[in-house]
XYZ file of C-alpha atoms in Angstrom:
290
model
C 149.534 125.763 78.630
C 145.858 126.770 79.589
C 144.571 126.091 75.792
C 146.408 123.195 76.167
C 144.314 121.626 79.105
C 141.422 123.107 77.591
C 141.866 121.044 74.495
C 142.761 117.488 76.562
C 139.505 117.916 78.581
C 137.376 118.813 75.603
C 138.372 115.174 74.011
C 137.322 113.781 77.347
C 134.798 115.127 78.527
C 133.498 112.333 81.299
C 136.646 113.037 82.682
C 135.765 117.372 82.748
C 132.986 116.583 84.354
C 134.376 114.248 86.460
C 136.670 116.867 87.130
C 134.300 119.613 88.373
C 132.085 117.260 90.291
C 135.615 116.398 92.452
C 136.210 120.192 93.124
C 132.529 120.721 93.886
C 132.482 118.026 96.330
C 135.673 119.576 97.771
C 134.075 122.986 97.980
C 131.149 121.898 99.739
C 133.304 119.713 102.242
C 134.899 122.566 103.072
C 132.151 124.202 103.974
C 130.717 121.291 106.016
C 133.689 120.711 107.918
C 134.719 124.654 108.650
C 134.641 125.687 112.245
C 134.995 129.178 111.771
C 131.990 131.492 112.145
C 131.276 135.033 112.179
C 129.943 135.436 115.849
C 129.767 133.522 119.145
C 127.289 130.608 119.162
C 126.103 129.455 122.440
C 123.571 125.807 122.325
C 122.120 124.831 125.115
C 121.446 121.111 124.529
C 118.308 119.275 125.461
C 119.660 116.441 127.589
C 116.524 115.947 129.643
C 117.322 116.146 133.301
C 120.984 117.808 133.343
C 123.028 120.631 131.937
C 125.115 120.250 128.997
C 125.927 123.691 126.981
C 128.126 124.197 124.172
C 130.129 126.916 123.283
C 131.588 127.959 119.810
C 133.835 130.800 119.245
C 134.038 132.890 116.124
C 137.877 131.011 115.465
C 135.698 127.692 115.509
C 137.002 126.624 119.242
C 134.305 124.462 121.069
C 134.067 124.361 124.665
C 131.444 122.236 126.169
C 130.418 122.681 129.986
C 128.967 119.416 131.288
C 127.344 116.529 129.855
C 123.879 116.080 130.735
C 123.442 112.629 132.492
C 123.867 109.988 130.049
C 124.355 109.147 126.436
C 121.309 111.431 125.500
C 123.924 114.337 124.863
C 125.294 112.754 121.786
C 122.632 113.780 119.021
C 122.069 116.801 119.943
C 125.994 117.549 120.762
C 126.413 116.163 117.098
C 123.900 118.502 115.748
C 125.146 121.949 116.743
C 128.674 120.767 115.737
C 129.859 121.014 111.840
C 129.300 117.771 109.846
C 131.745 115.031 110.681
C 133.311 117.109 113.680
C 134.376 114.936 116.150
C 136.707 116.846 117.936
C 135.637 118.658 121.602
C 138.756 121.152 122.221
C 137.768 121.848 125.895
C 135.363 119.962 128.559
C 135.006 121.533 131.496
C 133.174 119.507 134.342
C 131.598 122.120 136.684
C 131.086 119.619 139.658
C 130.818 115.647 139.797
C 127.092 115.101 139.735
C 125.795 112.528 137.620
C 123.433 114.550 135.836
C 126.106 117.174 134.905
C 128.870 114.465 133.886
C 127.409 111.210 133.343
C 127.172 112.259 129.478
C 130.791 113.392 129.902
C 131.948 109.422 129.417
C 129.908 109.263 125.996
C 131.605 112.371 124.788
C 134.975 110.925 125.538
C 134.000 108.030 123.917
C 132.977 109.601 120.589
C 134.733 112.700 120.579
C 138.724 113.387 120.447
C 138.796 115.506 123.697
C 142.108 117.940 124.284
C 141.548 119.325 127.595
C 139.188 118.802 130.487
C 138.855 121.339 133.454
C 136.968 120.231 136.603
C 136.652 121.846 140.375
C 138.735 119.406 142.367
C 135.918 118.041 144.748
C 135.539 114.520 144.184
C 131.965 112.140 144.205
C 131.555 108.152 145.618
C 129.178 108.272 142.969
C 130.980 106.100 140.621
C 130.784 108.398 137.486
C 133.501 110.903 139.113
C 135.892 108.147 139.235
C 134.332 106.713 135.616
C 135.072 110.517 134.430
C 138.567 110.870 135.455
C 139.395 107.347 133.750
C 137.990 107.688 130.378
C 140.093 111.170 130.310
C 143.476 109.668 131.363
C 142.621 106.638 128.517
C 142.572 109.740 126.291
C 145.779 111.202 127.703
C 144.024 114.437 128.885
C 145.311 115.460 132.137
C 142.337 117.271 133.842
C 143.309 120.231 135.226
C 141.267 122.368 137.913
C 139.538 125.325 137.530
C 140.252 128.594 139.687
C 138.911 132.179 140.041
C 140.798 134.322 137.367
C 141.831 131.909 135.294
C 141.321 133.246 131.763
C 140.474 130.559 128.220
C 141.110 132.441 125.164
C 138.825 130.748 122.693
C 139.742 132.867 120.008
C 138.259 135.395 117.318
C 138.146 137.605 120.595
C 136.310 135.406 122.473
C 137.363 133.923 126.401
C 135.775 132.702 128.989
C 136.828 133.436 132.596
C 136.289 131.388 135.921
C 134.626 133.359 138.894
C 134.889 130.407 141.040
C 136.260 128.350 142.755
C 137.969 130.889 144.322
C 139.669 128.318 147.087
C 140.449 124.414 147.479
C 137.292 122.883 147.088
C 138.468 119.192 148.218
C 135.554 118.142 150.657
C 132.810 120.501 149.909
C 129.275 119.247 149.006
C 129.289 119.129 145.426
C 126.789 121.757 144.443
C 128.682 124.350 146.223
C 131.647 123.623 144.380
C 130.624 124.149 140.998
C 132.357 125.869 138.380
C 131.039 129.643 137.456
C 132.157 130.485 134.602
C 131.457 133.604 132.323
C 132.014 134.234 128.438
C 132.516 137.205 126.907
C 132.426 138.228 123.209
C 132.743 142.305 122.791
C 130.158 143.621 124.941
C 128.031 140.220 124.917
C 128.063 137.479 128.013
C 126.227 134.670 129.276
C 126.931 133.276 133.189
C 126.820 129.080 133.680
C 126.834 128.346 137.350
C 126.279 124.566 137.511
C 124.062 123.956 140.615
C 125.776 126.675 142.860
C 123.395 127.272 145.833
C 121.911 130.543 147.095
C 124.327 130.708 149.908
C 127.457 130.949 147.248
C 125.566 133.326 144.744
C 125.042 135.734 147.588
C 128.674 135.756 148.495
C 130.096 135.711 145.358
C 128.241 138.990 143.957
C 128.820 140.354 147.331
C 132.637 140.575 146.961
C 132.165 141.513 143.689
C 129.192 142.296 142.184
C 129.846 143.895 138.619
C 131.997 140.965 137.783
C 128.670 138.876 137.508
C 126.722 141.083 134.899
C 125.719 139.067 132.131
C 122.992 139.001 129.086
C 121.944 135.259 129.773
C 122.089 133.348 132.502
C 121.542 129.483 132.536
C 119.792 129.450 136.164
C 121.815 127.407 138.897
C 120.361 124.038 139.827
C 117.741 123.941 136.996
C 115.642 126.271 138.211
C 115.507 125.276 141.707
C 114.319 127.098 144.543
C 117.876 126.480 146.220
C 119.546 128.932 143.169
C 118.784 132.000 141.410
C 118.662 134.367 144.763
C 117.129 137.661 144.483
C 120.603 139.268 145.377
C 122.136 136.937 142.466
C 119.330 138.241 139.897
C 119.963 141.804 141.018
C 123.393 142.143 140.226
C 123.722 139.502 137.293
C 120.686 141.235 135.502
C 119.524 139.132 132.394
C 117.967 139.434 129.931
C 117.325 136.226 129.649
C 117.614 133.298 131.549
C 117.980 129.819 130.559
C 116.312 126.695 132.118
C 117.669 123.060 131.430
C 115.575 120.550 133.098
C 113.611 117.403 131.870
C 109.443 117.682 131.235
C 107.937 116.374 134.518
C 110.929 115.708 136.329
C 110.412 114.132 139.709
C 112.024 117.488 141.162
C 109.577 120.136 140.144
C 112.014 121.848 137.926
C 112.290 124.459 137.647
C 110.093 126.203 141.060
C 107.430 128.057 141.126
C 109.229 130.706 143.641
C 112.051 130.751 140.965
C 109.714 131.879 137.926
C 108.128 134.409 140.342
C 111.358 135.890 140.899
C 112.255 135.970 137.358
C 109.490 137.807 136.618
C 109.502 140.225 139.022
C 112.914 141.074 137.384
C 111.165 141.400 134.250
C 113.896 138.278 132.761
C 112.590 136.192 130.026
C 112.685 132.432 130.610
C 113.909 130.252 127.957
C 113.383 126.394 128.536
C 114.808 123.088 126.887
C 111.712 121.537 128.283
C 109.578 123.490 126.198
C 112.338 124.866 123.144
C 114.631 121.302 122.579
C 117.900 122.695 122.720
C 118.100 126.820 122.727
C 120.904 128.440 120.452
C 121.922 132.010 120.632
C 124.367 133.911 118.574
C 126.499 137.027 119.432
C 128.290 139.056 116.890
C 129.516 141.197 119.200
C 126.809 143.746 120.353
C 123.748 141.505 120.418
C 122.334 137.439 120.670
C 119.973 136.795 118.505
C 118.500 133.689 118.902
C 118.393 131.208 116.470
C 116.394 128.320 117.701
């Protein structure tokens, strides 16, 4: 049978070649479109003034936390995915502020989303409302986040939410955000949205080991209103992430906030000065890739 198919290609051979240039587009499709990976890959996107971070597990699940505030998440979203992926498995909204969400509608939009998590306090800013609409279009049902809630991502890989730890329904919207640490073997890194000082410090007080991460993306984008010396104490990076636009209007991030970092000997990584900052765990250590 083999010599067979051997002979009919070998009196055609446009169509052998044809052939092999089918299976070696196939191949490298494959590859282009595979989700899988060997470690944990953490981006955090350069949206400017806002958070957006994207998560990728080792079984090729990715979980994105916030949106940055507008359409500006897209390309860079679209570059840390695989070729032609336009599927978001998880979205989780860690509070209703436009520069954490307004993205959020774009990636709806563009993406196929399958879940969407958010804290439960609600904005008049418009986009809250705009948020919650483009996700019931979808059919996505957004369900809320809650201390000890566990996400398997897969390949060994979860995520688990360290707060809200109550109904949030009326709180300012800061101090409702969504703190949420992943974990992949003896690797973490802690996203906090814009939780203030006043929640940091109670939250490690309860429970202070339950915080201790590699890298932290600093609360608030650096602001003096985040990153308490309590906070930095127990959480202990390594290093610490800032996302904030070049010559925002807010001073991102402090000066008091650097100060601190440094007197906790914590690196400082910034999409300001980086673009978007990628890291990769396989387990033991990040190395970081851009």
């Amino acid at each position: 049978m083999l010599s067979r198919m051997q002979s009919w290609f070998a009196r055609r051979p446009k169509i052998a070649v044809l052939a092999v240039g089918v299976l070696l587009l196939a191949a490298i499709f494959s590859v282009l479109l595979s989700r899988e990976r060997e470690g944990l890959r953490v981006t955090f996107l350069d949206v400017g003034q806002g958070d957006a971070v994207l998560i990728e597990s080792p079984s090729g699940t990715a979980l994105l936390y916030d949106g940055g505030p507008g359409a500006q998440v897209l390309a860079p979203l679209a570059s840390a995915l695989p070729l032609f992926d336009r599927t978001i498995d998880m979205v989780i909204a860690s509070h209703p502020d436009r520069d954490h969400i307004g993205g959020l509608l774009d990636v709806f939009d563009r993406y196929q989303v399958r879940a969407l998590l958010e804290p439960g306090v609600r904005s008049e800013n418009g986009t809250d409302a705009a948020l919650l609409a483009a996700a019931e279009a979808e059919g996505v049902s957004p369900g809320l986040a809650r201390a000890g809630d566990i996400l398997d991502l897969g390949g060994e890989a979860y995520a688990e939410v360290l707060f809200p730890d109550r109904d949030v329904v009326g709180m300012e919207t800061n101090s409702a955000s969504i703190v949420l640490r992943v974990r992949y073997g003896e690797t973490s890194l802690l996203l906090t949205g814009d939780l203030p000082a006043s929640i940091e410090t109670y939250l490690v007080a309860s429970s202070p080991e339950s915080f201790r991460t590699d890298i932290l993306k600093l609360g608030h984008h650096g602001s003096r209103t985040s990153s308490a010396d309590a906070f930095l104490t127990a959480v202990a990076p390594s290093i610490a992430i800032v996302s904030a636009g070049c010559g925002n209007s807010y001073g991102h991030p402090h000066t008091e906030v650097l100060e601190r970092l440094a007197a906790h000997r914590i690196a400082v990584r910034s999409t300001c000065d980086s673009g978007s900052v990628a890291f990769e765990s396989d387990g033991r250590t990040w190395s970081q890739l851009r």
